[in-house]
Amino acid sequence: MTSSARPLLNRRLAEFGTTIFAEMSALALRTGSINLGQGFPDTDGPEEVREAAVRALRDGRGNQYPPGPGVPELRTAIAEHQERRYRLSYDPDAEVLVTAGATEAIAAALLALVEPGDEVVALEPYYDSYAACIAMAGGTRVPVTLRPYDHSFRLDLDELRAAVTDRTRLLLINTPHNPTGTVLTREELTAIAELAVERDLLVITDEVYEHLVFDEAEHLPLAGFPGMRERTVSIGSAGKTFSFTGWKVGWITSTPELVSAVRSAKQFLTYVSSGPFQYAVAEALRLPDSYFADFRADMLAKRDLLAGGLAEAGFEVFRPAGTYFVTTDIRPLGESDGFAFCRALPERAGVVAIPNAVFYDHREAGAPFVRFAFCKQTAVLEEAVKRLKSLTG
Ligand SMILES: *Cc1c(COP(=O)(O)O)cnc(C)c1O
């Protein structure tokens, strides 16, 4: 321990403290509550993909440092996936980079592309690592708040345009959006693309929920819009799509110049990761369309189960068009403070949720919203709904 008065944690990170997920997961354990807080599935992904990982491990593929950009089999599979899904072509050697999950992709991209003093415009509420990584890069975050409108959260395009200044370096976009479940529309994405081109901005787009879109919503990759292919770093991940969040296999696709810049930062973070899992994810990306359709149908049924149950329990529900989260408004229950509500919920109903305010700079804008994850077994969701209905008894 140092005896100086200077705090140990540096100024860039001091505001971030411990994540709410740690506090809430501990609370879930202590009270025997159902944990709908953190977004990880409670069943593992496809057996054949697990077997592919075992095979790679046994055959000695990936047990030593894999190549810095990722194993060629996986880079090729990622390029094929982008081509098959979106008609976007990437050179597996120069335009694909494998990372330790999307989390490292976000960190490396921001550390590589942001100069101290640069402004980064991001959609608020945001995934918790964005703010911390912008801070580590020395950037200034400029939130543009998604506003509740007609049972979903929408982007105000005028607000977005107004947020861009001469100091703006890049836009950090997330669609499908965690925690709101918003999927940006073709019109919204067109406007974002036009703004990026007009103001000559780089764009980082976090699309880890690309395969989790419901009803008539469609995931459109931002890189596919005019003028975007050359200025966009697109981020994907196997964690959410294949239900292997512990494997930490993510990737970026972009131009050779942007990939090379991001790799400069990435090589000094993890250098490489997840050797045998990279081979398994290469096989997962080549699963037939039926896997992706079944996965989506399964999550859709779970969304409807939880969203319906929350509505019956008295919450206002923002039915998500994508992701595996549902955001609710607790005001119809006579509550207004999501933090207090979530801290009391385990004792009151035996369920853990996350106050959306943790994803906001403008805490008051997020105060009445609470997020529940539905990537859980049907019986678990049914029990959670039963418990939540006891709130209004
Ligand atoms: C889960 C999540 C990530 C992190 O993905 P990993 O591949 O597990 O690192 C990134 N962005 C969003 C929006 C997420 O929900």
mmCIF file of C-alpha atoms in Angstrom, residues 11-17 103 106-107 110-111 114 118 120-143 172 206 357-363:
data_model
loop_
_atom_site.group_PDB
_atom_site.id
_atom_site.type_symbol
_atom_site.label_atom_id
_atom_site.label_comp_id
_atom_site.label_asym_id
_atom_site.label_seq_id
_atom_site.Cartn_x
_atom_site.Cartn_y
_atom_site.Cartn_z
ATOM 1 C CA ARG A 11 -8.338 9.620 -12.944
ATOM 2 C CA ARG A 12 -9.418 8.156 -16.283
ATOM 3 C CA LEU A 13 -11.032 5.159 -14.590
ATOM 4 C CA ALA A 14 -11.990 6.532 -11.173
ATOM 5 C CA GLU A 15 -15.600 7.188 -12.142
ATOM 6 C CA PHE A 16 -16.258 3.602 -13.212
ATOM 7 C CA GLY A 17 -15.979 1.688 -9.907
ATOM 8 C CA THR A 103 -15.034 -6.499 -25.790
ATOM 9 C CA ILE A 106 -14.206 -2.319 -28.924
ATOM 10 C CA ALA A 107 -11.204 -1.550 -26.721
ATOM 11 C CA LEU A 110 -11.016 2.921 -29.611
ATOM 12 C CA LEU A 111 -7.420 2.789 -28.369
ATOM 13 C CA VAL A 114 -9.017 7.940 -30.754
ATOM 14 C CA ASP A 118 -11.221 13.545 -29.649
ATOM 15 C CA VAL A 120 -16.750 10.010 -29.623
ATOM 16 C CA VAL A 121 -20.475 10.159 -30.236
ATOM 17 C CA ALA A 122 -22.284 7.114 -28.852
ATOM 18 C CA LEU A 123 -25.917 6.081 -28.465
ATOM 19 C CA GLU A 124 -27.058 6.317 -24.853
ATOM 20 C CA PRO A 125 -27.886 4.095 -22.960
ATOM 21 C CA TYR A 126 -24.672 2.269 -23.826
ATOM 22 C CA TYR A 127 -23.010 -1.053 -23.228
ATOM 23 C CA ASP A 128 -20.878 -0.517 -20.140
ATOM 24 C CA SER A 129 -17.453 -1.003 -21.707
ATOM 25 C CA TYR A 130 -17.903 1.872 -24.186
ATOM 26 C CA ALA A 131 -17.548 4.669 -21.656
ATOM 27 C CA ALA A 132 -14.567 3.042 -19.942
ATOM 28 C CA CYS A 133 -12.742 2.369 -23.218
ATOM 29 C CA ILE A 134 -13.346 5.879 -24.537
ATOM 30 C CA ALA A 135 -11.902 7.144 -21.250
ATOM 31 C CA MET A 136 -8.874 4.827 -21.469
ATOM 32 C CA ALA A 137 -8.240 6.158 -24.966
ATOM 33 C CA GLY A 138 -8.344 9.719 -23.566
ATOM 34 C CA GLY A 139 -11.411 10.572 -25.622
ATOM 35 C CA THR A 140 -14.501 12.484 -24.594
ATOM 36 C CA ARG A 141 -17.815 10.709 -24.909
ATOM 37 C CA VAL A 142 -20.768 12.590 -26.291
ATOM 38 C CA PRO A 143 -23.984 10.708 -25.610
ATOM 39 C CA LEU A 172 -19.896 4.419 -31.987
ATOM 40 C CA ASP A 206 -21.134 -3.181 -32.579
ATOM 41 C CA ALA A 357 -29.516 4.099 -15.358
ATOM 42 C CA VAL A 358 -26.100 2.408 -15.134
ATOM 43 C CA PHE A 359 -25.934 2.646 -18.941
ATOM 44 C CA TYR A 360 -26.528 6.426 -18.975
ATOM 45 C CA ASP A 361 -24.473 9.554 -18.426
ATOM 46 C CA HIS A 362 -27.776 11.352 -17.980
ATOM 47 C CA ARG A 363 -28.788 9.127 -15.069
#
